[in-house]
Coordinates of N, CA, C and O in Angstrom, one line a residue:
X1 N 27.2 87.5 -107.8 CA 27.4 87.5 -106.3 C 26.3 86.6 -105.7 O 25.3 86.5 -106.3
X2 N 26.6 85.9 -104.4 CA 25.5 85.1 -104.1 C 25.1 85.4 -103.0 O 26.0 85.4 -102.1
X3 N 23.5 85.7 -102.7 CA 23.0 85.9 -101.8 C 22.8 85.0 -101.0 O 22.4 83.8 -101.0
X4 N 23.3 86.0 -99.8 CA 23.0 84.9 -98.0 C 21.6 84.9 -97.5 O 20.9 85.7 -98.1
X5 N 21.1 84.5 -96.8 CA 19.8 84.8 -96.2 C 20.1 85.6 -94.9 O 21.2 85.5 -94.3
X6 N 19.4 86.1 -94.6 CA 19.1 87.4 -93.7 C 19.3 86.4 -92.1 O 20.0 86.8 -91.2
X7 N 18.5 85.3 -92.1 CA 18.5 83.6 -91.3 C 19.4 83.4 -90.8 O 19.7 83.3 -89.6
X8 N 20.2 83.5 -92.3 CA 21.9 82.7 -92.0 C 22.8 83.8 -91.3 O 23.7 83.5 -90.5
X9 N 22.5 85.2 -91.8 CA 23.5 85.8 -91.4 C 23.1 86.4 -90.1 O 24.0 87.2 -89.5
X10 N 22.0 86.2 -89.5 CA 21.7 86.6 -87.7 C 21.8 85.6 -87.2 O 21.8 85.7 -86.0
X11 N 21.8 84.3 -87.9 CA 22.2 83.3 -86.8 C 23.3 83.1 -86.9 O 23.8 82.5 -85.9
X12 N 24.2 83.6 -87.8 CA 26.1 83.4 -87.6 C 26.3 84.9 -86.7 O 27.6 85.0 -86.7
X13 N 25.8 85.9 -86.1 CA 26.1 86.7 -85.6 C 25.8 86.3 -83.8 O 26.5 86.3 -82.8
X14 N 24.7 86.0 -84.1 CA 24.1 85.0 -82.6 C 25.1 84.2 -82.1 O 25.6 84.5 -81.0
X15 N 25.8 83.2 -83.0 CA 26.7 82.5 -82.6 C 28.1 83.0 -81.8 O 28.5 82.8 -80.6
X16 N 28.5 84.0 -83.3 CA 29.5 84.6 -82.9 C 29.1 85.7 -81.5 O 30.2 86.0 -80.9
X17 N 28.3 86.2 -81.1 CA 27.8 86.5 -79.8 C 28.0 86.1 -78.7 O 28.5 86.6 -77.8
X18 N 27.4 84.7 -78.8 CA 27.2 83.5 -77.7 C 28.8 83.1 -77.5 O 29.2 82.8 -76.4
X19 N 29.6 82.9 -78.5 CA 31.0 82.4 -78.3 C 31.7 83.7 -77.4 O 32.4 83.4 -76.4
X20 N 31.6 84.9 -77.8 CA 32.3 86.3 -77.2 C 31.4 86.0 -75.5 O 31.9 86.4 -74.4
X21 N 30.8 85.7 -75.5 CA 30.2 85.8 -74.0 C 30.4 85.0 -73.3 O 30.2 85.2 -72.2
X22 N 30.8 83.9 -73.7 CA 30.8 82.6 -72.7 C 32.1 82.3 -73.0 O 32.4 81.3 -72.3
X23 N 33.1 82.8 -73.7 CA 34.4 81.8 -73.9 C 35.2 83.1 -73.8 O 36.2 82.9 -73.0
X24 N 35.1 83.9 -74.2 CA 36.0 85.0 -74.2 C 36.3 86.0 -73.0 O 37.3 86.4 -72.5
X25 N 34.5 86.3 -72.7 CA 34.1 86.8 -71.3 C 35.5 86.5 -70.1 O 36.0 87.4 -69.5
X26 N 35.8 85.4 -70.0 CA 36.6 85.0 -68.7 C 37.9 85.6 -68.8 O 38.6 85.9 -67.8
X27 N 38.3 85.9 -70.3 CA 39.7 86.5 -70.1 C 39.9 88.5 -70.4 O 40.7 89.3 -70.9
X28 N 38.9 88.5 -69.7 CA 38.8 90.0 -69.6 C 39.2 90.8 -68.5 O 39.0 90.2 -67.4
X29 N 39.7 91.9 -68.5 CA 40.4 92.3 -67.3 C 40.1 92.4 -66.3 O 39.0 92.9 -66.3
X30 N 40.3 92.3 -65.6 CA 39.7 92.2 -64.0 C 39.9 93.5 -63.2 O 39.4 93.6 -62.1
X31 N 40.8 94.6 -63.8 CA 41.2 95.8 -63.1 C 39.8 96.7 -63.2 O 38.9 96.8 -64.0
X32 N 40.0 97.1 -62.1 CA 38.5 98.2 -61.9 C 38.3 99.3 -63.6 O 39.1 99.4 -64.5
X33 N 37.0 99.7 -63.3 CA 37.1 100.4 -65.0 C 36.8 101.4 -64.5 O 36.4 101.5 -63.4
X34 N 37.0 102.7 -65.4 CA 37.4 103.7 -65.5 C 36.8 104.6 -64.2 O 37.4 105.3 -63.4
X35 N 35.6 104.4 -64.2 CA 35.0 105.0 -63.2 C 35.3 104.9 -61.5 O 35.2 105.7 -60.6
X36 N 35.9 103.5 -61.3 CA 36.7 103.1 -60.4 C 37.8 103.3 -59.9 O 38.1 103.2 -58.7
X37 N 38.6 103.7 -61.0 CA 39.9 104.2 -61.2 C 39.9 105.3 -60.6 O 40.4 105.5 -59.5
X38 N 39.2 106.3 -61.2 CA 39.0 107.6 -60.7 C 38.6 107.9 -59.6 O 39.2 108.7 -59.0
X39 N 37.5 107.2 -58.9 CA 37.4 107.3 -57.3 C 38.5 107.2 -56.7 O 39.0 108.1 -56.0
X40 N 39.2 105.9 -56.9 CA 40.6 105.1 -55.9 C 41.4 106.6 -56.2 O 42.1 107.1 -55.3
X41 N 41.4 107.0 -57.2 CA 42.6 108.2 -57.8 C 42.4 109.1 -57.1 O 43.5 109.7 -56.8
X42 N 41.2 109.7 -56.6 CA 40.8 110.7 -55.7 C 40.5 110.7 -54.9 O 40.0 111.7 -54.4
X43 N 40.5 109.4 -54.1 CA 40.4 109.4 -53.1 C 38.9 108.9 -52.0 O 38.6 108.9 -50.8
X44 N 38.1 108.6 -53.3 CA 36.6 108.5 -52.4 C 35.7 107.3 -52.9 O 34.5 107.4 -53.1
X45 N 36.7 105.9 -53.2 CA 36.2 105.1 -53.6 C 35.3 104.5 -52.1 O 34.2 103.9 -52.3
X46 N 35.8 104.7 -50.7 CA 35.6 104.0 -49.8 C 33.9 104.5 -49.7 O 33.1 103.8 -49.0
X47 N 33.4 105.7 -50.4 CA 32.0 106.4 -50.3 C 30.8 105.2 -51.1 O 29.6 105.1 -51.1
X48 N 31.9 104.4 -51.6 CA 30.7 104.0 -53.1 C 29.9 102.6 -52.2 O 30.5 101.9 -51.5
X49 N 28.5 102.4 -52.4 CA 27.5 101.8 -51.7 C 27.2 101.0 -53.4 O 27.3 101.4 -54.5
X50 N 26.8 99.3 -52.4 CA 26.6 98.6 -53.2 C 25.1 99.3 -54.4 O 24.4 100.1 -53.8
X51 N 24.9 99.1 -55.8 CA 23.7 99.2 -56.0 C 22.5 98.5 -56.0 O 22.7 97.3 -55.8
X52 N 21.1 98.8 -56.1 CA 20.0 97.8 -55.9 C 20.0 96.5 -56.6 O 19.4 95.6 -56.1
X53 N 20.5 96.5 -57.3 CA 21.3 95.0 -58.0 C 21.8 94.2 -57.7 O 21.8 93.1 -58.1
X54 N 22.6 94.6 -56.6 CA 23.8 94.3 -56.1 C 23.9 92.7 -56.0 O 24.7 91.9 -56.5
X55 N 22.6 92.5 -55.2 CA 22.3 90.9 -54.9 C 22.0 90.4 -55.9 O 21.8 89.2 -55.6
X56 N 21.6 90.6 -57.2 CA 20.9 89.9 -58.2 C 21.7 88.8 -58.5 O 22.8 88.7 -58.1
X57 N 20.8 87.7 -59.5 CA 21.5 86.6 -59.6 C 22.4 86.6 -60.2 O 23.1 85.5 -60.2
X58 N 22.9 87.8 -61.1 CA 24.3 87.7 -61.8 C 25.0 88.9 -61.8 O 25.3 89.5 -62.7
X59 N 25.1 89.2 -60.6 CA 26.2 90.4 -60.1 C 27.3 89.9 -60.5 O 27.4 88.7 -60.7
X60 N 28.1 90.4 -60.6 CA 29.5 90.7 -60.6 C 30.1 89.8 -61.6 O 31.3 89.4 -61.6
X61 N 29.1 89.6 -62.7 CA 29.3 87.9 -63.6 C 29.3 86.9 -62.7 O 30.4 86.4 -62.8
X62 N 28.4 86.3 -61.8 CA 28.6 85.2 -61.3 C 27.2 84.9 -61.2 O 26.3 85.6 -60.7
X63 N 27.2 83.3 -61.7 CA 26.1 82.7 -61.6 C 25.4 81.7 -60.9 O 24.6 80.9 -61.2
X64 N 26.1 81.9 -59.7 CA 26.6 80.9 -58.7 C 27.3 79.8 -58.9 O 27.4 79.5 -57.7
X65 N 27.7 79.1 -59.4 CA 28.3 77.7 -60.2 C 29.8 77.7 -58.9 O 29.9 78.6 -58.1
X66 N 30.4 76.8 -58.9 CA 31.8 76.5 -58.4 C 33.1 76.9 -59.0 O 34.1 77.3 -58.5
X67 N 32.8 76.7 -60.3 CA 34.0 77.1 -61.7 C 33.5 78.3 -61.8 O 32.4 78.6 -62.3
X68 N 34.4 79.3 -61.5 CA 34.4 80.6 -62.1 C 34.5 81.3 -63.6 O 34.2 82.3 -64.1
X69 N 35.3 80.1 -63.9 CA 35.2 80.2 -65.6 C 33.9 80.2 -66.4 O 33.5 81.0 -67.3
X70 N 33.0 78.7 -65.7 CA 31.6 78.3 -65.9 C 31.3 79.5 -65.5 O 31.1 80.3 -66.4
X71 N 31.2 80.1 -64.2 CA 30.3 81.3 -64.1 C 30.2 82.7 -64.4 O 29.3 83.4 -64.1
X72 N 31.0 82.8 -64.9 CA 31.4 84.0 -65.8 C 30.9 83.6 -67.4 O 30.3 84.5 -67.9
X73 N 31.0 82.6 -68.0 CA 30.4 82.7 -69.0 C 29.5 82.2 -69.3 O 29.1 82.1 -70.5
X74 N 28.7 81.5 -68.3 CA 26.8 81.1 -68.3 C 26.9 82.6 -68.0 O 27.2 83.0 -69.1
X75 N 26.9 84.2 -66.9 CA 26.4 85.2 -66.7 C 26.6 85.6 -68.7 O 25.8 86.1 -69.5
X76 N 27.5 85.4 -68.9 CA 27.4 86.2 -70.2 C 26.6 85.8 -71.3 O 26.2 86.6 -72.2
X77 N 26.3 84.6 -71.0 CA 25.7 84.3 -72.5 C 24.4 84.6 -72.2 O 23.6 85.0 -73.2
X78 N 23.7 84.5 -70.6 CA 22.1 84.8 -70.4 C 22.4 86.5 -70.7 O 21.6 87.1 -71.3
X79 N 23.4 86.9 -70.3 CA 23.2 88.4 -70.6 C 22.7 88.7 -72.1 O 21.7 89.3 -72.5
X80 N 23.8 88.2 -72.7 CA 23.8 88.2 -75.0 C 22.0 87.8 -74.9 O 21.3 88.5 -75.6
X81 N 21.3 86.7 -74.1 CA 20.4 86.6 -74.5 C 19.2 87.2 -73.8 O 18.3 87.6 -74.6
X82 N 19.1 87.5 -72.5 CA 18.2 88.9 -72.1 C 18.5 90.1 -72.7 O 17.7 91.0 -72.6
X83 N 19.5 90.3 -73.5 CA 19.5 91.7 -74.4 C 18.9 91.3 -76.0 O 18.3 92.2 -76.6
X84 N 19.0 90.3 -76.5 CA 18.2 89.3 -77.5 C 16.7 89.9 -77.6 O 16.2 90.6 -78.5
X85 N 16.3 89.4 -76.1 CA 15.2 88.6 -76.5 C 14.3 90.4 -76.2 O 13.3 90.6 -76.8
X86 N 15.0 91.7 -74.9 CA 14.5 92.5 -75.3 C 14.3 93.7 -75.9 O 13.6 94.6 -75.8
X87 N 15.8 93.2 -77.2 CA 15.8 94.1 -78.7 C 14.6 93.5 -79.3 O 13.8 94.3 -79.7
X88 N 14.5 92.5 -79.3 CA 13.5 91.5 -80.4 C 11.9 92.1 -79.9 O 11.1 92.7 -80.7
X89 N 11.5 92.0 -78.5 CA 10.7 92.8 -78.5 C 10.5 94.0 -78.0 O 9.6 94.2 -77.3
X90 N 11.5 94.9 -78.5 CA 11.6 96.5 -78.7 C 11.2 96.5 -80.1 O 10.2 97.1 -80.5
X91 N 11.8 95.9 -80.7 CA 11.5 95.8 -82.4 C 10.1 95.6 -82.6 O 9.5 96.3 -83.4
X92 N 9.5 94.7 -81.9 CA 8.3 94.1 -82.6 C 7.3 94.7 -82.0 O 6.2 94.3 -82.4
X93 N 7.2 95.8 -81.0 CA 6.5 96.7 -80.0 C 6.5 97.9 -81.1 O 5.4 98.2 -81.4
X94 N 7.6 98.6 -82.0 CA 7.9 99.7 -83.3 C 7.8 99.6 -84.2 O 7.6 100.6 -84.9
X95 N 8.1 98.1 -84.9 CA 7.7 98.1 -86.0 C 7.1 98.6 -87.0 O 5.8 98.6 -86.9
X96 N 7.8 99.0 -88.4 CA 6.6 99.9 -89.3 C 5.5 99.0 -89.8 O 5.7 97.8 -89.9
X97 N 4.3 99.5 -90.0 CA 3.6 99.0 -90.6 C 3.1 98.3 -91.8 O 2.0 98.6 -91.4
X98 N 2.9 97.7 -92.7 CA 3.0 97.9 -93.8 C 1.6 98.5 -94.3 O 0.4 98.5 -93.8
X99 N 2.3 99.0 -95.4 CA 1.1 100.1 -96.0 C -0.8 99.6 -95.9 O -1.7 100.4 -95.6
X100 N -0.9 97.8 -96.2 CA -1.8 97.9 -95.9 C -2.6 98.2 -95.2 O -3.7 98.7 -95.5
X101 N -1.7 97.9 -93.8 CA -2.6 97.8 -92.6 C -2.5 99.6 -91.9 O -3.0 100.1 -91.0
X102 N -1.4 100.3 -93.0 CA -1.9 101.7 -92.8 C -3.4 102.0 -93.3 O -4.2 102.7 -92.6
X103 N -3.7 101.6 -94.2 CA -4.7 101.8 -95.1 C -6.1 101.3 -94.2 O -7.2 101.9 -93.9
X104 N -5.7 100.4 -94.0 CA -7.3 99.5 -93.0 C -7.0 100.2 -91.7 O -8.1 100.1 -91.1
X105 N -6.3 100.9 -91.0 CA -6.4 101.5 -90.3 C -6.8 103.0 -90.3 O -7.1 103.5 -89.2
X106 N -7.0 104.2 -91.7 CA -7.0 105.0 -92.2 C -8.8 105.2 -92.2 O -9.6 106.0 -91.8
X107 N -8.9 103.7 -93.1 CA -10.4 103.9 -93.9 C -11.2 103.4 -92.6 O -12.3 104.0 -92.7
X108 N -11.1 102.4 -91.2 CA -11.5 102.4 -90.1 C -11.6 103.6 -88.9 O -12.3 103.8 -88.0
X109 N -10.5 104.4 -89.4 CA -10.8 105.4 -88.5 C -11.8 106.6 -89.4 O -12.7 107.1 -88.6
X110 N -11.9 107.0 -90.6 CA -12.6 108.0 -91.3 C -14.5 107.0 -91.2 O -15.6 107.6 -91.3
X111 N -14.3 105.4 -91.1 CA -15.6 105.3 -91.4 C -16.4 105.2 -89.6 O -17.4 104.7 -89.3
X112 N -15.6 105.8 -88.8 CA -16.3 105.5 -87.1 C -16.9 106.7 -87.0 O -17.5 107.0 -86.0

């Protein structure tokens, strides 16, 4: 069996990411989602107030652009990559240690 590199196979996932967000993104439903549904259904959607977000630069998927297609999928792909870049450093903020630097941290704290 032949081994992939770990490289190859997060950068064909990245890809496959970046294509789901920018190309795909636009043909997604436009009907309110569930939570929406259920207001309109009962009656008390007219209660709902924008949230503090509201104005941000990529409400509603839109990135300001003229093509709504473009702006719907530039909002997605900076989305795929602000969630990137703060898994990547969630990861590197948890990270295990390796044993070494368990060790040099062990024999540093018993010799203070």
């Amino acid at each position: 069996m032949r081994q992939v590199s770990t490289r190859l196979v997060a950068g064909g996932i990245l890809l496959v990411a970046l294509l789901l967000a920018g190309v795909v993104s636009f043909y997604a439903s436009s009907s309110p989602d569930g939570l929406e549904s259920v207001a309109d259904e009962k009656g008390f959607i007219d209660t709902a107030g924008d949230h503090a977000t509201g104005d941000g630069p990529l409400a509603d998927y839109d990135a300001g652009l003229d093509s709504d297609r473009a702006s719907v999928g530039v909002a997605g792909v900076v989305g795929v990559l602000v969630v990137l870049g703060l898994g990547t450093g969630l990861t590197y903020v948890v990270r295990r240690r390796t044993p070494d630097t368990q060790v040099e941290r062990d024999s540093a704290s018993t010799s203070a």
